[in-house]
């Protein structure tokens, strides 16, 4: 079974895949203060809590956008499975043509999402990942990654608002009943939820105008299920793009990995 790990700014996604099927998935909090031993124990305990054994894990692939945490997680994984994980980064085959100014600056999670989406959907694609940051990736009609958009995620925006505005309370991000709020909490919910949806609608319209054609819209990430129903455009919800993409990239590079290990 392949252990796939994506290290995000807020959560670390771990999943187990066998024969292209997701056997388990879970999230643990990203903590820059944890040691490799702590991460190793937590990942091991999580896998066992989900009903699986460490000896069922045959290999691992890791993608990360948090460099201070990557080494701890990677070393922790080595300690529990006894193998060097494959790492998504320069030099790894993805099958994705990247046409941007500095390809090495594109976050590994953004690459993984694009690889997964292209395996299931026909380009052109506009991909949205609604997490700590909201990212939009654009894959043109030639299946090339041509860039995207990054802006603060819903929860990050809310945290900034409540921390800098003394009279605005902390709120839960429940779906507002109407756009026009009748009290402070509802006004804030409307701004966060409908505001993000409107931003996505507007950016998609502008992106398609630049591309010169309509695209298939796909969303993933923790907030996607709450925001996409508020958007005007039809958006396909794909919760497991990261795990699917990691599995695809692992298989593309497995032969080379085995060659280097011998």
PDB file of N, CA, C and O in Angstrom, residues 8 22 49 84 105 111 172 180 186 202 227 238:
ATOM      1  N   UNK A   8       0.333  20.614   4.130  1.00  0.00           N
ATOM      2  CA  UNK A   8      -0.215  21.933   3.888  1.00  0.00           C
ATOM      3  C   UNK A   8       0.068  22.867   5.045  1.00  0.00           C
ATOM      4  O   UNK A   8       0.596  22.461   6.086  1.00  0.00           O
ATOM      5  N   UNK A  22      -8.408   4.514  -2.865  1.00  0.00           N
ATOM      6  CA  UNK A  22      -8.074   5.142  -1.590  1.00  0.00           C
ATOM      7  C   UNK A  22      -8.627   4.271  -0.465  1.00  0.00           C
ATOM      8  O   UNK A  22      -9.839   4.124  -0.321  1.00  0.00           O
ATOM      9  N   UNK A  49      -5.115   3.464  13.922  1.00  0.00           N
ATOM     10  CA  UNK A  49      -6.466   3.803  14.383  1.00  0.00           C
ATOM     11  C   UNK A  49      -7.508   3.615  13.285  1.00  0.00           C
ATOM     12  O   UNK A  49      -8.688   3.363  13.568  1.00  0.00           O
ATOM     13  N   UNK A  84      13.106   5.564   2.149  1.00  0.00           N
ATOM     14  CA  UNK A  84      13.175   6.975   1.775  1.00  0.00           C
ATOM     15  C   UNK A  84      11.966   7.309   0.899  1.00  0.00           C
ATOM     16  O   UNK A  84      11.772   6.715  -0.149  1.00  0.00           O
ATOM     17  N   UNK A 105       8.992  27.623  -8.774  1.00  0.00           N
ATOM     18  CA  UNK A 105       8.250  28.341  -7.740  1.00  0.00           C
ATOM     19  C   UNK A 105       6.793  27.876  -7.610  1.00  0.00           C
ATOM     20  O   UNK A 105       6.104  28.286  -6.677  1.00  0.00           O
ATOM     21  N   UNK A 111       0.801  21.482  -8.605  1.00  0.00           N
ATOM     22  CA  UNK A 111       1.172  20.552  -9.670  1.00  0.00           C
ATOM     23  C   UNK A 111       0.395  19.248  -9.526  1.00  0.00           C
ATOM     24  O   UNK A 111      -0.151  18.716 -10.496  1.00  0.00           O
ATOM     25  N   UNK A 172     -18.727  31.336  13.319  1.00  0.00           N
ATOM     26  CA  UNK A 172     -18.633  30.088  12.580  1.00  0.00           C
ATOM     27  C   UNK A 172     -19.015  30.369  11.132  1.00  0.00           C
ATOM     28  O   UNK A 172     -19.798  31.284  10.852  1.00  0.00           O
ATOM     29  N   UNK A 180     -27.849  39.833   1.941  1.00  0.00           N
ATOM     30  CA  UNK A 180     -27.988  41.019   2.787  1.00  0.00           C
ATOM     31  C   UNK A 180     -28.198  40.579   4.230  1.00  0.00           C
ATOM     32  O   UNK A 180     -29.243  40.074   4.608  1.00  0.00           O
ATOM     33  N   UNK A 186     -24.369  37.795  10.589  1.00  0.00           N
ATOM     34  CA  UNK A 186     -24.827  37.422   9.248  1.00  0.00           C
ATOM     35  C   UNK A 186     -24.130  38.239   8.162  1.00  0.00           C
ATOM     36  O   UNK A 186     -23.849  37.739   7.065  1.00  0.00           O
ATOM     37  N   UNK A 202     -16.036  35.877 -10.565  1.00  0.00           N
ATOM     38  CA  UNK A 202     -15.437  36.961 -11.335  1.00  0.00           C
ATOM     39  C   UNK A 202     -14.099  36.585 -11.936  1.00  0.00           C
ATOM     40  O   UNK A 202     -13.803  36.921 -13.096  1.00  0.00           O
ATOM     41  N   UNK A 227     -18.328  26.609  -0.335  1.00  0.00           N
ATOM     42  CA  UNK A 227     -18.304  27.787  -1.206  1.00  0.00           C
ATOM     43  C   UNK A 227     -18.884  27.506  -2.590  1.00  0.00           C
ATOM     44  O   UNK A 227     -19.632  28.327  -3.138  1.00  0.00           O
ATOM     45  N   UNK A 238     -14.292  17.778  -6.281  1.00  0.00           N
ATOM     46  CA  UNK A 238     -13.415  16.604  -6.224  1.00  0.00           C
ATOM     47  C   UNK A 238     -12.624  16.654  -4.916  1.00  0.00           C
ATOM     48  O   UNK A 238     -11.649  17.394  -4.800  1.00  0.00           O
TER      49      UNK A 238
END
